[in-house]
XYZ file of C-alpha atoms in Angstrom:
343
model
C 108.577 51.906 119.312
C 109.848 48.347 118.778
C 110.484 49.180 115.124
C 113.350 51.373 116.308
C 116.595 49.418 115.957
C 118.164 51.240 118.871
C 115.331 50.107 121.159
C 115.642 46.510 119.910
C 119.385 46.537 120.521
C 118.837 47.938 124.000
C 116.224 45.220 124.729
C 118.608 42.479 123.622
C 121.353 44.051 125.740
C 119.008 44.098 128.761
C 118.212 40.402 128.248
C 121.900 39.598 127.995
C 122.762 41.558 131.144
C 119.843 39.921 132.985
C 121.035 36.449 131.963
C 124.630 37.168 132.868
C 123.743 38.548 136.331
C 120.873 36.229 137.228
C 122.501 32.908 136.245
C 125.459 33.131 138.679
C 123.169 34.423 141.431
C 120.801 31.453 140.963
C 123.732 29.071 140.967
C 124.996 30.431 144.309
C 121.662 31.235 145.948
C 118.276 30.758 144.298
C 116.517 33.606 146.152
C 119.293 36.054 145.218
C 119.016 35.005 141.618
C 115.280 35.526 141.597
C 115.760 38.979 143.227
C 118.296 40.010 140.612
C 116.009 38.751 137.858
C 113.008 40.644 139.190
C 115.072 43.814 139.666
C 116.278 43.700 136.073
C 112.756 43.072 134.799
C 111.399 46.007 136.847
C 114.128 48.339 135.586
C 113.497 47.237 132.013
C 109.735 47.751 132.436
C 110.269 51.245 133.838
C 112.583 52.109 130.971
C 110.160 50.855 128.314
C 107.237 52.646 130.004
C 109.164 55.914 130.067
C 110.324 55.435 126.455
C 106.788 54.595 125.279
C 105.512 57.804 126.909
C 108.156 59.830 125.068
C 107.281 58.109 121.792
C 103.586 58.897 122.246
C 104.473 62.534 122.869
C 106.695 62.633 119.800
C 103.893 61.005 117.786
C 101.474 63.747 118.899
C 103.961 66.438 117.868
C 104.441 64.721 114.472
C 100.680 64.497 113.969
C 100.216 68.189 114.769
C 103.013 69.183 112.398
C 101.412 67.038 109.679
C 98.085 68.805 110.242
C 99.758 72.201 109.956
C 101.450 71.114 106.726
C 98.025 70.151 105.358
C 96.503 73.542 106.114
C 95.234 73.401 109.676
C 95.247 76.832 111.248
C 96.344 76.064 114.814
C 99.235 74.157 116.327
C 98.203 72.745 119.715
C 101.201 72.433 122.027
C 100.898 70.861 125.467
C 101.392 72.935 128.592
C 104.986 73.924 129.187
C 107.005 71.321 131.086
C 110.626 70.770 131.900
C 112.654 68.589 129.580
C 114.086 68.290 126.106
C 110.746 67.515 124.441
C 109.188 70.629 125.941
C 112.038 72.691 124.511
C 111.537 70.951 121.151
C 107.795 71.682 121.232
C 108.494 75.336 122.014
C 110.942 75.655 119.123
C 108.533 73.937 116.729
C 105.769 76.311 117.820
C 108.038 79.300 117.130
C 108.938 77.873 113.723
C 105.284 77.355 112.783
C 104.377 80.891 113.834
C 107.284 82.268 111.797
C 106.212 80.244 108.751
C 102.654 81.544 109.124
C 103.919 85.121 109.297
C 106.002 84.572 106.160
C 103.000 83.052 104.378
C 100.861 86.039 105.316
C 103.600 88.359 104.089
C 103.794 86.432 100.797
C 100.025 86.670 100.382
C 100.211 90.405 100.985
C 103.034 90.753 98.455
C 101.052 88.785 95.867
C 98.031 91.016 96.393
C 100.239 94.105 96.192
C 101.837 92.765 93.002
C 98.425 92.116 91.457
C 97.254 95.624 92.380
C 100.489 97.123 91.059
C 100.169 95.289 87.749
C 96.591 96.508 87.414
C 97.715 100.084 88.164
C 100.596 99.829 85.686
C 98.265 98.516 82.986
C 95.863 101.390 83.648
C 98.653 103.976 83.632
C 99.980 102.673 80.320
C 96.562 102.259 78.728
C 95.545 105.896 79.217
C 98.342 107.611 77.212
C 98.511 104.807 74.651
C 94.778 105.053 73.985
C 95.082 108.828 73.643
C 98.057 108.457 71.306
C 96.182 105.934 69.177
C 93.222 108.323 68.904
C 95.489 111.254 68.007
C 97.282 109.218 65.309
C 93.900 108.218 63.845
C 92.884 111.895 63.727
C 96.247 112.842 62.188
C 95.782 110.211 59.482
C 92.453 111.751 58.492
C 93.633 115.377 58.796
C 94.309 117.146 55.499
C 95.807 120.365 56.872
C 99.577 120.038 57.346
C 99.833 122.402 60.339
C 97.099 120.591 62.260
C 98.658 117.217 61.396
C 101.986 118.362 62.806
C 100.310 119.559 65.986
C 98.609 116.206 66.451
C 101.872 114.350 65.841
C 103.623 116.520 68.441
C 100.905 115.633 70.949
C 101.345 111.921 70.150
C 105.114 112.284 70.547
C 104.568 113.910 73.939
C 102.352 111.015 75.045
C 104.925 108.444 73.935
C 107.557 110.408 75.837
C 105.387 110.162 78.943
C 105.059 106.390 78.472
C 108.840 106.103 78.115
C 109.335 108.091 81.321
C 106.773 105.932 83.125
C 108.475 102.708 82.050
C 111.887 104.069 83.027
C 110.611 105.004 86.497
C 108.919 101.626 86.948
C 112.133 99.813 86.028
C 114.035 101.843 88.606
C 111.394 101.081 91.235
C 111.496 97.362 90.417
C 115.279 97.319 90.849
C 114.970 99.104 94.184
C 112.161 96.788 95.355
C 114.213 93.739 94.394
C 117.182 95.050 96.389
C 119.650 94.688 93.516
C 120.827 98.305 93.551
C 124.215 98.863 95.178
C 124.369 102.449 96.398
C 127.770 104.070 96.611
C 128.612 105.622 99.963
C 130.606 108.735 99.103
C 130.747 112.351 100.190
C 128.417 114.393 97.987
C 128.405 118.182 97.890
C 124.843 119.443 98.260
C 125.582 122.250 95.795
C 126.792 119.794 93.155
C 123.865 117.489 93.903
C 121.241 120.198 93.370
C 123.040 121.471 90.276
C 122.976 117.973 88.793
C 119.268 117.613 89.592
C 118.423 121.048 88.138
C 120.444 120.755 84.929
C 117.742 119.119 82.730
C 115.044 121.377 84.205
C 116.616 124.796 83.655
C 115.243 125.274 80.137
C 111.579 124.509 80.977
C 111.897 126.691 84.083
C 113.204 129.536 81.954
C 110.477 129.064 79.342
C 107.787 129.405 82.006
C 109.503 132.232 83.844
C 109.979 130.259 87.057
C 112.337 131.952 89.479
C 114.832 129.798 91.392
C 116.032 130.833 94.859
C 118.895 128.865 96.441
C 120.607 129.064 99.798
C 123.160 126.260 100.047
C 126.405 126.466 102.086
C 129.541 125.498 100.195
C 130.585 123.102 102.971
C 127.293 121.193 103.101
C 127.985 117.497 102.393
C 125.920 114.329 102.654
C 126.943 110.693 102.275
C 125.308 108.644 99.540
C 125.125 107.861 95.833
C 125.109 111.148 93.919
C 123.376 109.799 90.786
C 120.471 108.256 92.677
C 120.155 111.205 95.062
C 120.036 113.564 92.089
C 117.195 111.425 90.704
C 115.285 111.815 93.979
C 115.789 115.589 94.189
C 114.901 115.980 90.514
C 111.565 114.190 91.035
C 110.661 116.662 93.784
C 111.665 119.599 91.594
C 109.573 118.247 88.712
C 106.538 118.084 90.963
C 107.160 121.632 92.134
C 107.477 122.846 88.542
C 104.167 121.206 87.694
C 102.572 122.899 90.673
C 103.609 126.532 90.234
C 102.097 128.928 87.734
C 104.103 130.749 85.074
C 106.332 133.278 86.800
C 106.216 131.357 90.084
C 109.073 130.656 92.478
C 110.894 127.511 93.601
C 113.389 127.593 96.446
C 116.144 125.247 97.620
C 117.665 125.726 101.039
C 120.188 123.597 102.928
C 120.732 123.529 106.684
C 123.967 121.896 107.825
C 124.170 121.115 111.577
C 126.264 118.879 113.799
C 123.490 116.257 113.849
C 122.075 116.308 110.317
C 122.047 117.902 106.876
C 118.593 118.959 105.651
C 117.620 120.020 102.133
C 114.373 121.979 101.927
C 112.610 122.420 98.575
C 109.559 124.679 98.396
C 107.310 126.390 95.870
C 104.651 129.086 95.895
C 102.001 126.964 94.228
C 98.629 125.935 95.720
C 100.162 123.396 98.124
C 98.391 120.252 99.285
C 94.914 119.571 100.589
C 94.421 117.813 103.900
C 93.254 114.680 102.091
C 96.402 114.507 99.966
C 99.040 114.869 102.678
C 98.857 111.301 104.102
C 99.115 109.750 100.618
C 101.686 111.886 98.798
C 104.354 109.171 98.793
C 101.971 106.287 98.045
C 102.703 104.516 94.799
C 100.295 105.409 91.971
C 98.530 107.987 94.122
C 97.454 111.054 92.134
C 95.988 114.001 93.982
C 93.010 115.890 92.777
C 93.536 119.620 93.032
C 96.755 120.533 91.295
C 99.219 120.499 94.189
C 102.756 119.293 93.799
C 102.685 115.740 92.637
C 99.335 116.119 90.907
C 98.730 116.092 87.204
C 97.655 119.337 85.612
C 94.793 119.511 83.178
C 95.524 118.522 79.586
C 95.560 122.126 78.442
C 98.161 123.250 80.974
C 100.313 120.141 81.151
C 103.939 120.747 80.214
C 105.448 118.015 78.073
C 108.975 118.865 79.233
C 108.094 117.743 82.744
C 107.108 114.242 83.858
C 103.356 113.674 83.925
C 101.828 112.914 87.297
C 101.560 109.123 87.335
C 101.986 108.865 91.098
C 105.407 107.193 91.079
C 107.852 110.108 91.234
C 107.494 110.774 94.964
C 107.416 107.062 95.775
C 110.656 106.616 93.843
C 112.103 109.639 95.657
C 111.211 108.252 99.095
C 112.573 104.786 98.261
C 115.921 106.159 97.068
C 116.385 108.403 100.105
C 115.194 105.817 102.638
C 117.548 103.135 101.254
C 120.459 105.497 101.846
C 119.590 106.266 105.460
C 117.679 109.510 104.957
C 114.103 110.654 105.402
C 111.805 112.805 103.277
C 108.643 114.586 104.384
C 106.174 116.843 102.622
C 103.783 119.483 103.838
C 102.458 122.964 103.258
C 104.716 125.972 103.641
C 103.550 128.503 106.293
C 103.571 131.215 103.618
C 101.755 129.061 101.076
C 102.834 126.386 98.615
C 104.367 122.964 99.058
C 107.529 122.166 101.015
C 109.670 119.018 100.988
C 112.332 118.287 103.614
C 115.088 115.740 102.948
C 117.203 114.961 106.007
C 120.362 112.872 106.330
C 121.849 112.239 109.809
C 125.555 112.785 110.268
């Protein structure tokens, strides 16, 4: 405490005041001088006792903070009392708890990042290994027709890798929060047309029937390019799900409270185990529902392979623009997705 210059200055000031008040009193009346001297000494002693108590309390707080900084789990704060130091202790306790929460969140993010990197490596390794095997077989193949077939399969696998990397880059930009979405009025008809445009040829090749019911006046607010990406990912999953000659439907309901886009198919739908995980990143279902990867013999190279990121990307895009997306089984069979934007 005495190392504090302010305390030393105050002590010197107390001595000066004591000398100035006690000397004249002693000169006039010795008893009065002694009384003034004793009073000043008592006041100074009370002040230093009170100050020393505050310093000890501050020292305890500093020691506890130092322990927390060196990894101790708990911050022990004295029972709540009135006063500035009690308020300071309360604020420090809140700060420590907030720092702990942030540290836990950072640990969780690191674990999630490690898991994501492992998943990405696995997702990339599978098609690249297959492509490497196919190219080895093509190198040893003497028949030109068979060599061309193998090369087409390798090209399809490289196309899948390119699509996977493109989707992962989009997800990383969304996760980092560096995407600025435009807030503009988007016609639902134009939005669905934009999403369907690259899918019309594969749908026609596989005889998939498209049923639409979209009011001309239906409008939502958002970024048309990103919303088209989200809708297109749902449509791709539906295309993968339905058999040749199947049906995909798009319906829009425009109310005073919300605008809802419903996309459905007449495929096998989802199992009960899949429903809670459909929008989980890198989740791949097991029985051919929308969002699942078909067997190698039936997989269509014109549609994105099921790497478990399309629906996660779709949900992230829609959620960042104030909407919601849900998936389930249609009452008449097949999968159904509902995208809703409040007015």
